[in-house]
Amino acid sequence: MPKRPPSIFSVEEAIRAAPTLAQLGMRIKESSARMDVIRPLLPPALRADVVAGPVDAQSWRLLVSNNAVAAKLRQLKPTLRDALAAAQLPVADISIKVRKGHTPGRT
């Protein structure tokens, strides 16, 4: 790997160096891990329309492309919460937010 000048950091190095960024990086990884657990439970036609959002101690947000996807996910919330609990990634609540101006299949 080529050497970089000491003043240039990779994203990973910057995240590790700053406590606030480190916390943000940890929450991003937690959100991604939760998404990996629930993705197989989503209907295949909806998977491209659901994106992992922010996670905190109380809830996890899923971002969706439209109201129809949001309605289906609301029906699946108990199943998704159970799967997360079984994977040792429990959340008290899963919130669902429709992304404005989003083209389905794009993140």
PDB file of N, CA, C and O in Angstrom, residues 61-99:
ATOM      1  N   ARG A  61     -34.292   3.273  13.029  1.00  0.00           N
ATOM      2  CA  ARG A  61     -35.133   3.799  11.967  1.00  0.00           C
ATOM      3  C   ARG A  61     -34.789   3.121  10.654  1.00  0.00           C
ATOM      4  O   ARG A  61     -33.622   2.964  10.295  1.00  0.00           O
ATOM      5  N   LEU A  62     -35.845   2.738   9.942  1.00  0.00           N
ATOM      6  CA  LEU A  62     -35.705   2.247   8.578  1.00  0.00           C
ATOM      7  C   LEU A  62     -36.225   3.324   7.644  1.00  0.00           C
ATOM      8  O   LEU A  62     -37.293   3.901   7.881  1.00  0.00           O
ATOM      9  N   LEU A  63     -35.487   3.595   6.594  1.00  0.00           N
ATOM     10  CA  LEU A  63     -35.878   4.581   5.595  1.00  0.00           C
ATOM     11  C   LEU A  63     -36.401   3.839   4.382  1.00  0.00           C
ATOM     12  O   LEU A  63     -35.746   2.921   3.882  1.00  0.00           O
ATOM     13  N   VAL A  64     -37.592   4.224   3.930  1.00  0.00           N
ATOM     14  CA  VAL A  64     -38.238   3.506   2.829  1.00  0.00           C
ATOM     15  C   VAL A  64     -38.595   4.467   1.708  1.00  0.00           C
ATOM     16  O   VAL A  64     -38.676   5.679   1.906  1.00  0.00           O
ATOM     17  N   SER A  65     -38.844   3.898   0.530  1.00  0.00           N
ATOM     18  CA  SER A  65     -39.059   4.717  -0.655  1.00  0.00           C
ATOM     19  C   SER A  65     -40.470   5.263  -0.799  1.00  0.00           C
ATOM     20  O   SER A  65     -40.670   6.286  -1.453  1.00  0.00           O
ATOM     21  N   ASN A  66     -41.474   4.592  -0.200  1.00  0.00           N
ATOM     22  CA  ASN A  66     -42.846   5.062  -0.375  1.00  0.00           C
ATOM     23  C   ASN A  66     -43.767   4.515   0.717  1.00  0.00           C
ATOM     24  O   ASN A  66     -43.362   3.665   1.516  1.00  0.00           O
ATOM     25  N   ASN A  67     -45.001   5.000   0.728  1.00  0.00           N
ATOM     26  CA  ASN A  67     -45.963   4.626   1.761  1.00  0.00           C
ATOM     27  C   ASN A  67     -46.362   3.158   1.705  1.00  0.00           C
ATOM     28  O   ASN A  67     -46.643   2.559   2.741  1.00  0.00           O
ATOM     29  N   ALA A  68     -46.387   2.567   0.529  1.00  0.00           N
ATOM     30  CA  ALA A  68     -46.754   1.154   0.418  1.00  0.00           C
ATOM     31  C   ALA A  68     -45.699   0.275   1.109  1.00  0.00           C
ATOM     32  O   ALA A  68     -46.040  -0.676   1.828  1.00  0.00           O
ATOM     33  N   VAL A  69     -44.438   0.597   0.911  1.00  0.00           N
ATOM     34  CA  VAL A  69     -43.358  -0.147   1.566  1.00  0.00           C
ATOM     35  C   VAL A  69     -43.445   0.064   3.078  1.00  0.00           C
ATOM     36  O   VAL A  69     -43.294  -0.875   3.866  1.00  0.00           O
ATOM     37  N   ALA A  70     -43.715   1.285   3.504  1.00  0.00           N
ATOM     38  CA  ALA A  70     -43.845   1.581   4.938  1.00  0.00           C
ATOM     39  C   ALA A  70     -44.974   0.755   5.553  1.00  0.00           C
ATOM     40  O   ALA A  70     -44.816   0.205   6.647  1.00  0.00           O
ATOM     41  N   ALA A  71     -46.100   0.655   4.862  1.00  0.00           N
ATOM     42  CA  ALA A  71     -47.233  -0.113   5.382  1.00  0.00           C
ATOM     43  C   ALA A  71     -46.865  -1.588   5.543  1.00  0.00           C
ATOM     44  O   ALA A  71     -47.200  -2.219   6.556  1.00  0.00           O
ATOM     45  N   LYS A  72     -46.190  -2.157   4.564  1.00  0.00           N
ATOM     46  CA  LYS A  72     -45.787  -3.563   4.654  1.00  0.00           C
ATOM     47  C   LYS A  72     -44.804  -3.772   5.810  1.00  0.00           C
ATOM     48  O   LYS A  72     -44.912  -4.749   6.554  1.00  0.00           O
ATOM     49  N   LEU A  73     -43.852  -2.860   5.970  1.00  0.00           N
ATOM     50  CA  LEU A  73     -42.887  -2.995   7.062  1.00  0.00           C
ATOM     51  C   LEU A  73     -43.559  -2.888   8.426  1.00  0.00           C
ATOM     52  O   LEU A  73     -43.151  -3.569   9.370  1.00  0.00           O
ATOM     53  N   ARG A  74     -44.583  -2.049   8.521  1.00  0.00           N
ATOM     54  CA  ARG A  74     -45.306  -1.963   9.799  1.00  0.00           C
ATOM     55  C   ARG A  74     -45.927  -3.309  10.151  1.00  0.00           C
ATOM     56  O   ARG A  74     -45.956  -3.705  11.312  1.00  0.00           O
ATOM     57  N   GLN A  75     -46.400  -4.036   9.151  1.00  0.00           N
ATOM     58  CA  GLN A  75     -46.952  -5.372   9.388  1.00  0.00           C
ATOM     59  C   GLN A  75     -45.865  -6.345   9.845  1.00  0.00           C
ATOM     60  O   GLN A  75     -46.128  -7.252  10.623  1.00  0.00           O
ATOM     61  N   LEU A  76     -44.648  -6.149   9.359  1.00  0.00           N
ATOM     62  CA  LEU A  76     -43.542  -7.052   9.674  1.00  0.00           C
ATOM     63  C   LEU A  76     -42.795  -6.686  10.957  1.00  0.00           C
ATOM     64  O   LEU A  76     -41.919  -7.448  11.392  1.00  0.00           O
ATOM     65  N   LYS A  77     -43.099  -5.555  11.577  1.00  0.00           N
ATOM     66  CA  LYS A  77     -42.328  -5.093  12.738  1.00  0.00           C
ATOM     67  C   LYS A  77     -42.179  -6.142  13.840  1.00  0.00           C
ATOM     68  O   LYS A  77     -41.060  -6.338  14.338  1.00  0.00           O
ATOM     69  N   PRO A  78     -43.240  -6.861  14.241  1.00  0.00           N
ATOM     70  CA  PRO A  78     -43.033  -7.873  15.296  1.00  0.00           C
ATOM     71  C   PRO A  78     -42.022  -8.949  14.891  1.00  0.00           C
ATOM     72  O   PRO A  78     -41.174  -9.345  15.690  1.00  0.00           O
ATOM     73  N   THR A  79     -42.083  -9.393  13.656  1.00  0.00           N
ATOM     74  CA  THR A  79     -41.148 -10.405  13.160  1.00  0.00           C
ATOM     75  C   THR A  79     -39.725  -9.861  13.127  1.00  0.00           C
ATOM     76  O   THR A  79     -38.773 -10.551  13.510  1.00  0.00           O
ATOM     77  N   LEU A  80     -39.575  -8.629  12.687  1.00  0.00           N
ATOM     78  CA  LEU A  80     -38.250  -8.007  12.614  1.00  0.00           C
ATOM     79  C   LEU A  80     -37.658  -7.823  14.007  1.00  0.00           C
ATOM     80  O   LEU A  80     -36.475  -8.110  14.226  1.00  0.00           O
ATOM     81  N   ARG A  81     -38.483  -7.362  14.964  1.00  0.00           N
ATOM     82  CA  ARG A  81     -38.000  -7.194  16.344  1.00  0.00           C
ATOM     83  C   ARG A  81     -37.574  -8.527  16.945  1.00  0.00           C
ATOM     84  O   ARG A  81     -36.544  -8.612  17.629  1.00  0.00           O
ATOM     85  N   ASP A  82     -38.362  -9.580  16.692  1.00  0.00           N
ATOM     86  CA  ASP A  82     -38.013 -10.912  17.205  1.00  0.00           C
ATOM     87  C   ASP A  82     -36.683 -11.388  16.631  1.00  0.00           C
ATOM     88  O   ASP A  82     -35.855 -11.955  17.347  1.00  0.00           O
ATOM     89  N   ALA A  83     -36.482 -11.173  15.328  1.00  0.00           N
ATOM     90  CA  ALA A  83     -35.232 -11.598  14.691  1.00  0.00           C
ATOM     91  C   ALA A  83     -34.043 -10.831  15.258  1.00  0.00           C
ATOM     92  O   ALA A  83     -32.974 -11.412  15.497  1.00  0.00           O
ATOM     93  N   LEU A  84     -34.215  -9.550  15.500  1.00  0.00           N
ATOM     94  CA  LEU A  84     -33.133  -8.750  16.076  1.00  0.00           C
ATOM     95  C   LEU A  84     -32.814  -9.204  17.500  1.00  0.00           C
ATOM     96  O   LEU A  84     -31.653  -9.295  17.876  1.00  0.00           O
ATOM     97  N   ALA A  85     -33.838  -9.504  18.269  1.00  0.00           N
ATOM     98  CA  ALA A  85     -33.618  -9.984  19.631  1.00  0.00           C
ATOM     99  C   ALA A  85     -32.876 -11.320  19.617  1.00  0.00           C
ATOM    100  O   ALA A  85     -31.953 -11.536  20.408  1.00  0.00           O
ATOM    101  N   ALA A  86     -33.258 -12.213  18.704  1.00  0.00           N
ATOM    102  CA  ALA A  86     -32.596 -13.516  18.596  1.00  0.00           C
ATOM    103  C   ALA A  86     -31.127 -13.366  18.195  1.00  0.00           C
ATOM    104  O   ALA A  86     -30.294 -14.193  18.568  1.00  0.00           O
ATOM    105  N   ALA A  87     -30.820 -12.306  17.456  1.00  0.00           N
ATOM    106  CA  ALA A  87     -29.440 -12.051  17.016  1.00  0.00           C
ATOM    107  C   ALA A  87     -28.663 -11.205  18.025  1.00  0.00           C
ATOM    108  O   ALA A  87     -27.566 -10.728  17.711  1.00  0.00           O
ATOM    109  N   GLN A  88     -29.228 -11.009  19.221  1.00  0.00           N
ATOM    110  CA  GLN A  88     -28.588 -10.203  20.269  1.00  0.00           C
ATOM    111  C   GLN A  88     -28.415  -8.742  19.857  1.00  0.00           C
ATOM    112  O   GLN A  88     -27.458  -8.080  20.265  1.00  0.00           O
ATOM    113  N   LEU A  89     -29.355  -8.243  19.029  1.00  0.00           N
ATOM    114  CA  LEU A  89     -29.354  -6.841  18.602  1.00  0.00           C
ATOM    115  C   LEU A  89     -30.733  -6.226  18.857  1.00  0.00           C
ATOM    116  O   LEU A  89     -31.342  -5.633  17.956  1.00  0.00           O
ATOM    117  N   PRO A  90     -31.240  -6.349  20.080  1.00  0.00           N
ATOM    118  CA  PRO A  90     -32.615  -5.907  20.323  1.00  0.00           C
ATOM    119  C   PRO A  90     -32.768  -4.389  20.245  1.00  0.00           C
ATOM    120  O   PRO A  90     -31.835  -3.640  20.503  1.00  0.00           O
ATOM    121  N   VAL A  91     -33.969  -3.971  19.868  1.00  0.00           N
ATOM    122  CA  VAL A  91     -34.354  -2.565  19.907  1.00  0.00           C
ATOM    123  C   VAL A  91     -35.760  -2.501  20.497  1.00  0.00           C
ATOM    124  O   VAL A  91     -36.563  -3.409  20.303  1.00  0.00           O
ATOM    125  N   ALA A  92     -36.038  -1.438  21.233  1.00  0.00           N
ATOM    126  CA  ALA A  92     -37.363  -1.261  21.820  1.00  0.00           C
ATOM    127  C   ALA A  92     -38.390  -0.947  20.738  1.00  0.00           C
ATOM    128  O   ALA A  92     -39.546  -1.365  20.821  1.00  0.00           O
ATOM    129  N   ASP A  93     -37.956  -0.220  19.713  1.00  0.00           N
ATOM    130  CA  ASP A  93     -38.895   0.163  18.658  1.00  0.00           C
ATOM    131  C   ASP A  93     -38.168   0.259  17.321  1.00  0.00           C
ATOM    132  O   ASP A  93     -36.985   0.600  17.266  1.00  0.00           O
ATOM    133  N   ILE A  94     -38.889  -0.043  16.271  1.00  0.00           N
ATOM    134  CA  ILE A  94     -38.411   0.171  14.902  1.00  0.00           C
ATOM    135  C   ILE A  94     -39.322   1.233  14.307  1.00  0.00           C
ATOM    136  O   ILE A  94     -40.535   1.038  14.222  1.00  0.00           O
ATOM    137  N   SER A  95     -38.751   2.369  13.957  1.00  0.00           N
ATOM    138  CA  SER A  95     -39.551   3.411  13.319  1.00  0.00           C
ATOM    139  C   SER A  95     -39.298   3.369  11.815  1.00  0.00           C
ATOM    140  O   SER A  95     -38.236   2.944  11.353  1.00  0.00           O
ATOM    141  N   ILE A  96     -40.292   3.811  11.074  1.00  0.00           N
ATOM    142  CA  ILE A  96     -40.228   3.760   9.609  1.00  0.00           C
ATOM    143  C   ILE A  96     -40.499   5.153   9.077  1.00  0.00           C
ATOM    144  O   ILE A  96     -41.477   5.796   9.462  1.00  0.00           O
ATOM    145  N   LYS A  97     -39.620   5.617   8.217  1.00  0.00           N
ATOM    146  CA  LYS A  97     -39.764   6.953   7.645  1.00  0.00           C
ATOM    147  C   LYS A  97     -39.657   6.873   6.127  1.00  0.00           C
ATOM    148  O   LYS A  97     -38.743   6.244   5.594  1.00  0.00           O
ATOM    149  N   VAL A  98     -40.598   7.515   5.459  1.00  0.00           N
ATOM    150  CA  VAL A  98     -40.572   7.575   4.001  1.00  0.00           C
ATOM    151  C   VAL A  98     -39.585   8.659   3.586  1.00  0.00           C
ATOM    152  O   VAL A  98     -39.649   9.789   4.072  1.00  0.00           O
ATOM    153  N   ARG A  99     -38.669   8.285   2.703  1.00  0.00           N
ATOM    154  CA  ARG A  99     -37.669   9.229   2.186  1.00  0.00           C
ATOM    155  C   ARG A  99     -38.295  10.038   1.070  1.00  0.00           C
ATOM    156  O   ARG A  99     -38.779   9.496   0.082  1.00  0.00           O
TER     157      ARG A  99
END
